[in-house]
Amino acid sequence: MAGALHRRLLLLAVVAFAALLPRAAAVRPFVLVLSGDDFLKDPSGAHPSLPSADGDADDWDDFADDSPATDPLLSPSSWVPLLDPTSSSPSDDEPGSPSDALFVAGTRAMISAASSGDEAAFSTASAQIEAAAAGGHPGAQSALAFLTGAGMTRPVSRSRAFLLHKFAADAGDLQSKMALAYSYFRQEMYEEAVTLYAELAEAALTSSLISKEPPVIEPVRLHSGTEENKEALRKSRGEDDEDFQITEYQAQRGNAAAMYKLGLLYYYGLRGLRRDYSKSYHWFSKAVEKGDTRAMELLGEIYARGAGVERNYTEAYKWLVLAANQQQYSAYNGLGYLYVKGYGVEQKNLTKAKEYFEIAAENKEHGGYYNLGVLHLKGIGVKRDVMTACNYFLRAVNAGQPKAIYQVAKLFQKGIGLKRNLHMATVLYKSVAERGPWSSLSRWALESYLKGDIGKSLLLYSRMADLGYEVAQSNAAWILDRYGDEHICMGESGLCTDTERHLRAHALWWQASEQGNEHAALLIGDAYYYGRGVGRDYERAAEAYMHAQSQSNAQAMFNLGYMHEHGHGLPLDLHLAKRYYDQAVEVDSAAKFPVMLALTSLWIRKNYAGSFVVHFIDSLPEIYPVVEEWVEDVLMDEGNATILTLFACLVTVLYLRERQRRQVVVDNPQQPDGAPN
């Protein structure tokens, strides 16, 4: 029972708790909350980085004229072309380069070997990658850094992995820049981290123009607590998903809402679908024929971006006006943009642009907040007002607008309007950078998992984990724990030993925990508490549980109560134990039954110290491994666990009552045996 609960009152009580609380809460969404202390007292003062309204080369100009290619790979050493047969080969730029040929062959062979669990082939592929790295190929250096940091076909060496990533990053490899930035971030070297993440965040945003969102890669979590996340996985099967097929059928029968939904799924590449602009254009056009105003706005955006069609600002303006006239308020953002740039309209008109952005903002469209922030920051058509710009940006940030997150990160980095805070800037830049095209590896990792290719999925998630993606760290660790008996993990000299697998999973859970995954913190606490893959260490277990408890996790609170009750890694304190048990119920009502048993245990401990029952309770952590298999096979059924737990409690209470009755008889020999007491 890979739970997060300590073995208490009776072994059955623990089973009941695991049955009632089988899942850990997902990582909570980021919400930026600032106080007055975060703002500069005089934000209107001159600043060397403050943007100017007429600076064409100014890097703050969100309304720049350059229009980069849609969805660029941005790095010739990306693995995506090796995974997607429809992509161009990464060797196209250097057809005569021996090191490039070695990199492509080695990486392809490595991915194939991970699928088949062929340790010999994996070792051969690793040697090819190493040879390419020796020839100076940045992609090979980046891949070799990943293998070295994970301890695949070679001893683990964090320092050598860092050095290889540095070489690759200096040569322009953006994946290695992600890995380096994450490494600096973990070490709290924010000066270094913020510079790299700022560059990566800017690159991540280059593929959106007036889009409400940049390219979307959904971070699907494979597990929910200790169980497979079946519902999320079902929804990620693309065209094989039953819900998708129903939607497609409805669209084919003329349902406008279904047509719009299909267009949206293909436009952003959601729910396991490959992005397909031609299909999205087809379904949006069909929906427009049925009068769907949301599709009108998206058609306007498609023409403005040239996404699957020839760019045509006149057409973009036409569709955006139609949508806006139907009170599709987000369309006003697109119209405002066109008036700022003078695209598809007679001439630039900053007054109209501001008016349209304000209409969007008044209707709680986060794009309106963001665009007004840009106008006030630069003084475009309005008097420059840094504080007003900050307030608009912050409202857009908490609505999830990625460009606003990028701008607020820059404000924190430069100390404009907000006090300079490199830690906050790094966190914000990182959240934007992780939306970059390199995140598409997660789609291939998920597809591999859904097809049963667990080895390939593990390799790709591990690669993304090296780049700092929390969901990938969590997924890779879960695969290592869940599929430990299968030949999917490559170690230092062949397939992973149990120790290597435990240590790698532990390291990944730890990284995920650092980034706010409370379930990861629980598993780390369990690992230290029971000595799974690491030495038993109650104090470090308590630290991990404290980390999860700080995120209002009921299981962690329960565990801390247990440790205080028994003095394991924490001071023996029954009052604190009760406090933690009570908090667990306050946070999650499902904990009521196990907490009731825990409080019963406290009562027994207080009133019958030194008794057989107390000794039995205290022995449970030691006897648990012996009966673990029996518990999982026999008692994990929730009904069995509940019935047997209640039966055990009843027996315990009857025993104590009988003992109390006999004690009364001894103390009062004249009292009739059946008299009340």
XYZ file of C-alpha atoms in Angstrom:
677
model
C 0.000 0.000 0.000
C 2.072 2.898 -1.309
C 0.248 5.415 0.814
C 1.347 8.336 2.868
C -0.065 7.235 6.171
C 1.668 5.760 9.113
C 0.559 2.503 10.591
C -1.604 3.389 13.522
C -4.214 2.206 16.043
C -4.667 -1.071 14.152
C -3.295 -2.088 10.777
C -6.887 -2.104 9.587
C -7.253 1.539 10.505
C -4.464 2.426 8.132
C -6.094 0.507 5.308
C -9.315 2.402 5.911
C -7.525 5.737 5.716
C -5.812 4.761 2.478
C -9.153 3.759 1.029
C -10.792 7.002 2.068
C -7.933 9.278 0.982
C -6.490 7.644 -2.116
C -5.447 10.762 -3.928
C -3.132 13.693 -3.358
C -4.184 17.127 -4.433
C -2.715 18.365 -7.671
C -0.191 21.146 -7.661
C -2.109 24.324 -6.977
C -2.325 26.983 -9.702
C 0.048 29.890 -9.379
C -1.591 33.080 -8.158
C 0.456 36.239 -7.799
C -0.412 38.158 -4.644
C 1.498 41.367 -3.958
C 1.475 43.777 -1.058
C 2.202 47.499 -0.962
C 5.803 46.709 -0.077
C 6.337 45.166 -3.519
C 5.667 48.464 -5.303
C 8.136 51.313 -5.635
C 7.157 54.408 -3.689
C 7.878 56.600 -6.703
C 7.299 54.444 -9.794
C 7.203 57.480 -12.097
C 10.902 58.181 -11.801
C 13.172 57.776 -14.815
C 14.697 54.374 -15.335
C 17.286 53.407 -17.959
C 15.195 50.397 -18.986
C 11.896 52.283 -19.154
C 10.503 51.891 -22.681
C 9.854 54.805 -24.984
C 6.811 55.179 -27.183
C 8.808 55.836 -30.354
C 11.695 53.415 -29.937
C 11.490 51.022 -32.867
C 14.306 48.857 -31.521
C 12.991 48.927 -27.989
C 12.758 45.414 -26.565
C 9.636 46.302 -24.616
C 7.601 46.919 -27.750
C 4.960 44.216 -27.695
C 3.553 45.699 -30.896
C 6.703 45.036 -32.901
C 6.516 44.575 -36.679
C 8.441 41.338 -36.861
C 6.282 38.257 -37.378
C 8.282 35.079 -36.745
C 7.373 31.782 -38.321
C 4.559 29.881 -36.687
C 5.642 27.287 -34.117
C 9.381 27.288 -34.821
C 11.459 24.441 -33.402
C 13.960 27.126 -32.421
C 16.746 24.575 -31.976
C 18.198 22.310 -34.668
C 19.020 19.696 -32.040
C 15.391 19.211 -31.002
C 14.290 15.597 -30.673
C 10.880 16.360 -32.192
C 11.892 15.713 -35.833
C 13.219 12.336 -34.711
C 9.842 11.503 -33.202
C 7.592 13.028 -35.841
C 8.055 11.599 -39.351
C 6.204 14.617 -40.801
C 8.900 17.015 -39.513
C 12.019 17.890 -41.438
C 15.171 16.108 -40.346
C 17.411 18.046 -37.955
C 20.323 17.184 -40.208
C 18.952 19.229 -43.107
C 21.015 22.266 -42.132
C 24.287 20.318 -42.061
C 23.920 17.463 -44.545
C 27.661 16.839 -44.676
C 28.390 16.946 -40.929
C 29.635 13.621 -39.501
C 28.851 14.713 -35.941
C 25.311 15.635 -36.934
C 24.801 12.251 -38.583
C 26.079 10.564 -35.424
C 23.747 12.649 -33.271
C 20.679 11.787 -35.359
C 21.547 8.090 -35.583
C 22.468 7.849 -31.907
C 19.368 9.651 -30.649
C 17.041 7.613 -32.862
C 18.700 4.400 -31.702
C 18.503 5.505 -28.065
C 14.764 6.168 -28.299
C 14.231 2.818 -30.029
C 16.302 0.972 -27.425
C 14.330 2.602 -24.617
C 11.139 1.268 -26.226
C 12.420 -2.292 -26.458
C 14.403 -2.348 -23.211
C 17.515 -3.372 -25.171
C 20.389 -2.410 -22.889
C 23.079 -3.305 -25.434
C 21.487 -1.166 -28.146
C 21.041 1.673 -25.670
C 24.733 1.511 -24.772
C 25.722 1.560 -28.456
C 23.457 4.570 -29.083
C 24.960 6.342 -26.090
C 28.439 5.815 -27.555
C 27.332 7.386 -30.850
C 25.953 10.406 -29.017
C 29.183 10.707 -27.056
C 31.209 10.612 -30.276
C 29.034 13.369 -31.764
C 29.467 15.426 -28.585
C 33.221 15.040 -28.837
C 32.926 16.496 -32.345
C 31.308 19.613 -30.890
C 27.676 18.945 -31.798
C 25.568 20.988 -29.320
C 22.562 18.669 -29.521
C 24.755 15.675 -28.760
C 26.374 17.552 -25.877
C 22.912 18.323 -24.521
C 21.768 14.694 -24.851
C 24.998 13.435 -23.272
C 24.500 15.859 -20.385
C 21.060 14.345 -19.837
C 22.450 10.790 -19.830
C 25.275 11.770 -17.482
C 22.994 13.568 -15.025
C 20.631 10.583 -14.905
C 23.364 7.953 -14.722
C 22.408 6.123 -17.923
C 25.250 3.943 -19.334
C 27.692 5.905 -17.179
C 28.150 6.957 -13.545
C 26.005 9.845 -12.347
C 27.952 13.099 -12.475
C 26.050 16.328 -11.872
C 29.157 18.438 -12.412
C 29.966 16.857 -15.778
C 26.327 17.131 -16.851
C 26.362 20.823 -15.956
C 29.556 21.385 -17.951
C 28.141 19.630 -21.019
C 24.939 21.653 -20.827
C 27.073 24.806 -20.574
C 28.985 23.918 -23.745
C 25.734 23.178 -25.593
C 24.024 26.337 -24.323
C 26.982 28.505 -25.359
C 26.581 27.018 -28.845
C 22.905 28.039 -28.882
C 21.094 24.874 -27.784
C 17.887 26.069 -26.142
C 17.143 22.757 -24.421
C 20.442 23.025 -22.587
C 19.661 26.635 -21.747
C 16.471 25.371 -20.111
C 18.446 22.776 -18.153
C 21.047 25.356 -17.088
C 18.409 27.879 -16.061
C 16.691 25.229 -13.941
C 19.998 24.239 -12.358
C 20.716 27.868 -11.439
C 17.162 28.236 -10.147
C 17.514 25.229 -7.829
C 20.765 26.659 -6.479
C 19.110 30.076 -5.939
C 21.553 31.672 -8.387
C 18.905 34.045 -9.636
C 21.186 36.471 -11.491
C 22.198 33.643 -13.820
C 18.790 31.961 -13.932
C 16.796 35.085 -14.727
C 18.952 35.950 -17.735
C 18.464 32.539 -19.323
C 14.767 32.238 -18.496
C 14.121 35.742 -19.878
C 15.632 34.718 -23.218
C 13.689 31.454 -23.257
C 10.416 33.126 -22.282
C 10.787 35.604 -25.112
C 11.421 32.748 -27.548
C 8.357 30.927 -26.232
C 6.147 33.899 -27.038
C 7.381 34.461 -30.579
C 4.802 32.180 -32.138
C 1.788 34.218 -31.039
C 0.576 37.466 -32.536
C -2.834 38.542 -31.262
C -3.557 35.076 -29.956
C -5.101 34.895 -26.503
C -2.654 32.129 -25.709
C 0.661 30.948 -27.170
C 0.965 27.350 -28.398
C -0.677 25.065 -25.865
C 0.891 21.861 -24.591
C -1.331 20.373 -21.942
C 0.632 19.115 -18.924
C -1.201 15.836 -18.341
C -0.406 14.153 -15.024
C -0.303 10.369 -15.382
C -1.292 9.739 -11.798
C -3.624 10.996 -9.128
C -1.912 10.234 -5.866
C -0.828 6.612 -6.084
C -3.365 5.668 -8.758
C -3.316 6.095 -12.515
C -5.197 9.213 -13.598
C -7.591 7.289 -15.817
C -9.977 10.151 -16.551
C -7.247 12.557 -17.684
C -5.635 9.840 -19.789
C -8.944 8.950 -21.389
C -9.382 12.561 -22.448
C -5.907 12.619 -24.008
C -6.437 9.931 -26.629
C -7.122 12.384 -29.427
C -9.345 11.043 -32.183
C -9.602 7.688 -30.400
C -11.421 9.287 -27.455
C -15.117 8.503 -27.322
C -15.987 12.093 -26.348
C -14.120 13.381 -29.396
C -15.950 10.962 -31.660
C -19.294 12.081 -30.244
C -18.342 15.723 -30.786
C -17.224 14.981 -34.348
C -20.486 13.167 -35.051
C -22.492 16.109 -33.710
C -20.443 18.532 -35.804
C -21.025 16.490 -38.929
C -24.738 16.621 -38.171
C -24.631 20.446 -38.124
C -24.210 21.276 -34.426
C -22.520 24.707 -34.327
C -21.148 24.330 -30.792
C -19.556 20.995 -31.738
C -18.062 22.561 -34.883
C -16.513 25.347 -32.815
C -15.192 22.868 -30.272
C -13.540 20.760 -32.980
C -11.981 23.866 -34.495
C -10.620 24.839 -31.096
C -9.194 21.379 -30.422
C -7.360 21.337 -33.748
C -6.287 24.986 -33.532
C -4.498 24.553 -30.218
C -3.758 20.842 -30.470
C -5.688 19.951 -27.323
C -6.626 16.621 -25.721
C -4.078 14.547 -27.564
C -4.817 15.930 -31.041
C -2.083 17.094 -33.388
C -2.419 20.748 -34.227
C -3.983 21.087 -37.673
C -4.705 24.621 -38.872
C -6.461 23.481 -42.026
C -8.939 21.404 -40.005
C -9.421 24.188 -37.472
C -10.116 26.652 -40.321
C -12.584 24.185 -41.846
C -14.587 23.740 -38.653
C -14.483 27.415 -37.667
C -15.804 28.302 -41.146
C -18.608 25.763 -40.752
C -19.467 27.136 -37.308
C -19.538 30.689 -38.667
C -22.075 29.607 -41.269
C -24.243 28.591 -38.307
C -23.726 32.006 -36.698
C -21.211 31.065 -33.967
C -19.617 34.374 -32.901
C -16.708 32.700 -31.093
C -15.656 31.103 -34.369
C -15.813 34.520 -36.062
C -13.220 35.844 -33.659
C -10.937 32.851 -34.193
C -11.214 33.244 -37.972
C -10.084 36.832 -37.532
C -7.106 35.656 -35.544
C -6.262 32.974 -38.110
C -6.153 35.561 -40.900
C -4.104 37.965 -38.782
C -1.568 35.282 -37.938
C -1.559 33.576 -41.296
C -2.159 30.286 -39.495
C -2.852 27.784 -42.249
C -4.051 30.504 -44.633
C -2.408 33.423 -46.380
C -2.157 36.340 -43.976
C -4.865 38.870 -44.741
C -5.446 41.737 -42.320
C -8.483 42.960 -44.224
C -10.188 39.602 -43.698
C -9.013 39.599 -40.086
C -10.601 42.993 -39.507
C -13.870 41.887 -41.134
C -14.304 38.826 -38.927
C -13.241 40.604 -35.750
C -15.770 43.380 -36.364
C -18.518 40.818 -36.930
C -17.613 39.048 -33.675
C -17.381 42.315 -31.731
C -20.786 43.434 -33.019
C -22.166 40.195 -31.544
C -20.702 41.127 -28.130
C -17.767 38.735 -28.394
C -15.714 41.064 -26.238
C -12.376 39.325 -26.652
C -12.543 40.292 -30.354
C -12.003 43.892 -29.279
C -8.442 42.985 -28.350
C -7.737 41.973 -31.937
C -9.342 45.137 -33.276
C -7.313 47.254 -30.901
C -4.148 45.559 -32.070
C -4.990 46.248 -35.721
C -5.564 49.929 -34.946
C -2.310 50.200 -33.007
C -0.400 48.802 -35.984
C -2.549 50.223 -38.749
C -3.132 46.738 -40.214
C -6.293 46.149 -42.259
C -7.618 49.633 -41.422
C -7.243 52.990 -43.115
C -4.633 54.230 -40.664
C -3.354 53.870 -37.139
C -5.756 55.167 -34.548
C -4.503 54.991 -30.969
C -7.689 56.504 -29.588
C -9.791 53.732 -31.092
C -7.241 51.128 -30.008
C -7.448 52.293 -26.402
C -11.252 52.378 -26.597
C -11.403 48.783 -27.827
C -8.942 47.545 -25.204
C -11.014 49.249 -22.510
C -14.202 47.550 -23.730
C -12.451 44.191 -23.480
C -11.107 44.996 -19.999
C -14.482 46.208 -18.749
C -15.832 42.793 -19.676
C -13.045 41.017 -17.792
C -11.095 39.934 -20.879
C -7.527 39.484 -19.667
C -6.162 40.458 -23.071
C -7.700 43.884 -22.545
C -5.907 44.267 -19.213
C -2.635 43.297 -20.813
C -2.921 45.598 -23.808
C -3.884 48.574 -21.659
C -0.845 47.795 -19.551
C 1.382 48.027 -22.627
C -0.173 51.365 -23.646
C 0.343 52.886 -20.192
C 3.839 51.482 -19.783
C 5.005 52.911 -23.091
C 2.817 55.985 -23.124
C 1.167 54.985 -26.408
C -1.872 57.210 -26.936
C -2.006 57.930 -23.202
C 0.154 59.593 -20.610
C 2.753 57.157 -19.338
C 1.736 55.758 -15.953
C 3.878 52.916 -14.664
C 1.678 52.202 -11.651
C -1.445 51.917 -13.801
C 0.459 49.663 -16.203
C 1.526 47.446 -13.286
C -2.029 47.127 -12.054
C -3.316 46.154 -15.495
C -0.527 43.615 -15.950
C -1.164 42.058 -12.547
C -4.862 41.587 -13.301
C -3.917 39.868 -16.549
C -1.327 37.698 -14.776
C -3.869 36.289 -12.373
C -6.090 35.499 -15.357
C -3.215 33.407 -16.755
C -2.225 35.709 -19.636
C 1.319 34.582 -20.582
C 2.446 37.856 -22.160
C 1.430 39.688 -19.001
C 3.391 37.182 -16.912
C 6.399 37.926 -19.112
C 5.987 41.688 -18.698
C 5.589 41.506 -14.905
C 8.683 39.310 -14.775
C 10.558 42.028 -16.633
C 9.240 44.688 -14.237
C 10.569 42.654 -11.318
C 13.855 42.007 -13.111
C 14.440 45.671 -14.003
C 12.876 47.215 -10.910
C 10.346 49.286 -12.863
C 7.206 50.086 -10.899
C 7.908 47.062 -8.732
C 10.838 46.551 -6.409
C 13.586 44.505 -8.010
C 13.004 40.858 -7.113
C 15.038 38.372 -9.104
C 13.479 35.340 -7.437
C 9.982 36.431 -8.445
C 11.179 37.389 -11.926
C 12.769 33.961 -12.353
C 9.617 32.121 -11.265
C 7.481 34.129 -13.689
C 9.877 33.835 -16.624
C 10.135 30.088 -15.996
C 6.366 29.634 -16.218
C 6.378 31.326 -19.627
C 9.535 29.597 -20.893
C 7.965 26.186 -20.213
C 5.331 26.987 -22.857
C 8.014 26.981 -25.544
C 8.096 24.573 -28.501
C 10.499 22.255 -26.663
C 7.573 21.365 -24.382
C 6.140 19.321 -27.266
C 8.183 16.364 -25.981
C 5.458 15.928 -23.388
C 2.971 15.090 -26.133
C 5.196 12.312 -27.454
C 5.819 11.044 -23.939
C 2.077 10.893 -23.289
C 1.312 9.243 -26.619
C 3.953 6.606 -25.918
C 2.454 5.907 -22.494
C -1.054 5.565 -23.918
C 0.264 3.087 -26.505
C 1.911 1.005 -23.789
C 5.453 2.047 -24.779
C 6.456 2.729 -21.183
C 10.223 2.727 -21.770
C 10.024 5.431 -24.416
C 7.616 7.439 -22.279
C 9.991 7.249 -19.326
C 12.930 8.411 -21.439
C 11.045 11.424 -22.828
C 9.584 12.437 -19.477
C 13.053 12.090 -17.940
C 14.449 14.374 -20.632
C 11.811 16.993 -19.836
C 12.444 16.525 -16.126
C 16.063 17.504 -16.795
C 14.743 20.755 -18.305
C 12.845 21.547 -15.099
C 9.243 20.536 -15.891
C 7.562 19.538 -12.628
C 4.852 17.434 -14.258
C 7.515 15.500 -16.187
C 9.509 14.943 -12.979
C 6.397 13.642 -11.249
C 5.387 11.440 -14.199
C 8.865 9.945 -14.623
C 9.110 9.198 -10.896
C 5.665 7.611 -10.890
C 6.551 5.397 -13.868
C 9.715 4.245 -12.094
C 7.703 3.338 -9.007
C 4.730 1.827 -10.845
C 6.637 -0.168 -13.470
C 9.708 -1.056 -11.445
C 9.537 -4.736 -12.363
C 9.620 -4.054 -16.107
C 12.765 -3.543 -18.185
C 12.352 0.179 -18.782
C 15.016 1.836 -16.649
C 18.570 2.112 -18.005
C 21.237 2.289 -15.327
C 24.971 2.799 -15.112
C 25.875 -0.556 -16.647
C 22.723 -2.048 -18.102
C 19.216 -2.183 -16.721
C 18.664 -0.394 -13.414
C 19.177 -2.233 -10.174
C 16.457 -1.761 -7.577
C 18.723 0.670 -5.747
C 19.363 2.730 -8.878
C 15.667 2.844 -9.671
C 14.743 3.885 -6.126
C 17.398 6.595 -6.050
C 16.394 7.983 -9.437
C 12.711 8.033 -8.501
C 13.587 9.630 -5.169
C 15.621 12.362 -6.889
C 12.754 13.106 -9.285
C 10.153 13.187 -6.508
C 12.418 15.540 -4.584
C 12.683 17.935 -7.536
C 8.906 17.832 -8.037
C 8.438 18.494 -4.333
C 10.659 21.566 -4.531
C 8.310 22.912 -7.188
C 5.183 22.526 -5.080
C 4.046 18.951 -5.682
C 2.751 17.935 -2.275
C 2.196 14.310 -3.287
C 5.908 14.137 -4.094
C 6.709 15.469 -0.640
C 4.539 12.751 0.904
C 6.327 10.014 -1.015
C 9.705 11.417 -0.003
C 8.560 11.393 3.603
C 7.476 7.765 3.223
C 10.794 6.846 1.632
C 12.734 8.252 4.572
C 10.294 6.927 7.155
C 10.435 3.347 5.902
C 13.915 3.409 4.364
C 12.711 2.722 0.815
C 15.674 3.281 -1.484
C 17.329 5.531 1.100
C 18.451 5.153 4.672
C 15.703 5.431 7.267
C 15.725 8.973 8.643
C 12.750 10.109 10.726
C 13.923 13.724 10.896
C 14.120 14.072 7.107
C 10.780 12.315 6.830
C 9.311 14.921 9.170
C 10.812 17.709 7.029
C 9.160 16.293 3.922
C 5.805 15.931 5.664
C 6.115 19.478 6.989
C 6.607 20.663 3.409
C 3.425 18.896 2.290
C 1.569 20.060 5.400
C 2.447 23.678 4.579
C 0.412 23.183 1.395
C -2.627 22.144 3.475
C -2.299 18.433 2.774
C -4.450 16.323 5.106
C -2.349 13.173 4.809
C 0.795 15.046 5.800
C -0.995 16.455 8.839
C -2.098 12.961 9.823
C 1.468 11.676 9.468
C 2.887 14.495 11.585
C 0.316 13.724 14.257
C 1.444 10.107 14.244
C 5.113 11.098 14.541
C 4.372 13.375 17.484
C 2.313 10.618 19.104
C 5.226 8.176 18.868
C 8.169 10.573 19.085
C 9.532 9.533 15.683
C 11.687 12.361 14.356
C 9.587 14.859 16.314
C 9.188 15.458 20.069
C 6.764 13.119 21.813
C 3.789 15.410 22.300
C 0.249 14.044 22.470
C -1.273 17.541 22.434
C 0.466 18.407 19.157
C -0.509 15.003 17.791
C -4.170 15.754 18.483
C -3.830 19.196 16.915
C -2.492 17.721 13.675
C -5.201 15.055 13.623
C -7.872 17.727 14.075
C -6.332 19.843 11.294
C -6.456 16.865 8.936
C -10.247 16.683 9.368
C -10.592 20.449 8.899
C -8.710 20.274 5.596
C -10.360 17.098 4.273
C -13.595 15.763 5.707
C -12.766 12.326 4.269
C -10.193 12.014 7.044
C -12.912 11.935 9.704
C -13.017 8.168 10.139
C -9.250 7.514 10.341
C -8.813 10.535 12.614
C -11.504 9.108 14.887
C -9.420 5.928 15.132
C -6.286 7.965 15.739
C -7.935 9.891 18.543
C -9.104 6.579 19.994
C -5.480 5.498 19.953
C -4.495 8.658 21.840
C -7.192 7.959 24.429
C -5.952 4.382 24.874
C -2.362 5.595 25.172
C -3.309 8.148 27.789
C -5.530 5.891 29.892
C -3.838 2.498 29.402
C -0.159 3.305 29.107
C 1.976 0.178 29.070
C -0.894 -2.143 28.156
C -0.779 -4.922 25.573
C -2.898 -2.861 23.162
C -0.456 0.080 23.296
C 2.492 -2.243 22.686
C 0.627 -3.738 19.743
C -0.031 -0.284 18.270
C 3.630 0.654 18.654
C 4.761 -2.536 16.940
C 2.765 -1.920 13.760
C 5.490 -0.006 11.849
C 7.839 -2.961 12.364
C 5.370 -5.727 11.495
C 3.890 -3.845 8.533
C 6.383 -5.050 5.878
C 5.656 -8.659 6.859
C 1.929 -8.330 6.298
C 1.969 -5.737 3.507
C 1.170 -8.235 0.758
C -1.654 -9.737 2.770
C -3.101 -6.286 3.406
C -3.017 -5.341 -0.282
C -4.496 -8.653 -1.442
C -7.182 -9.032 1.218
C -8.007 -5.706 2.805
C -7.581 -3.067 0.109
C -11.200 -3.560 -0.835
C -12.810 -0.603 0.896
C -15.751 -2.606 2.232
C -13.531 -5.280 3.785
C -11.299 -2.658 5.330
C -14.179 -0.739 6.866
C -15.939 -3.831 8.239
C -12.797 -5.344 9.699
C -11.696 -2.009 11.157
C -15.012 -1.500 12.897
C -14.879 -5.080 14.153
C -11.355 -4.515 15.518
C -12.470 -1.302 17.230
C -15.454 -3.098 18.762
C -13.227 -5.887 20.076
C -10.825 -3.322 21.517
C -13.583 -1.389 23.268
C -15.161 -4.572 24.666
C -11.758 -5.697 25.928
C -11.131 -2.409 27.688
C -14.603 -2.313 29.153
C -14.215 -5.879 30.491
C -10.825 -5.003 31.934
C -12.307 -1.935 33.635
C -15.192 -4.008 35.034
C -12.848 -6.585 36.496
C -10.725 -3.861 38.055
C -13.823 -2.443 39.733
C -14.678 -5.894 41.089
C -11.194 -6.233 42.542
C -11.409 -2.785 44.140
C -14.953 -3.453 45.479
C -15.215 -7.167 46.344
C -18.562 -6.663 48.110
C -20.279 -5.294 45.000
C -22.376 -7.890 43.108
C -20.691 -9.014 39.918
C -23.558 -7.849 37.751
C -24.066 -4.477 39.473
C -23.698 -1.343 37.361
C -20.467 0.637 37.673
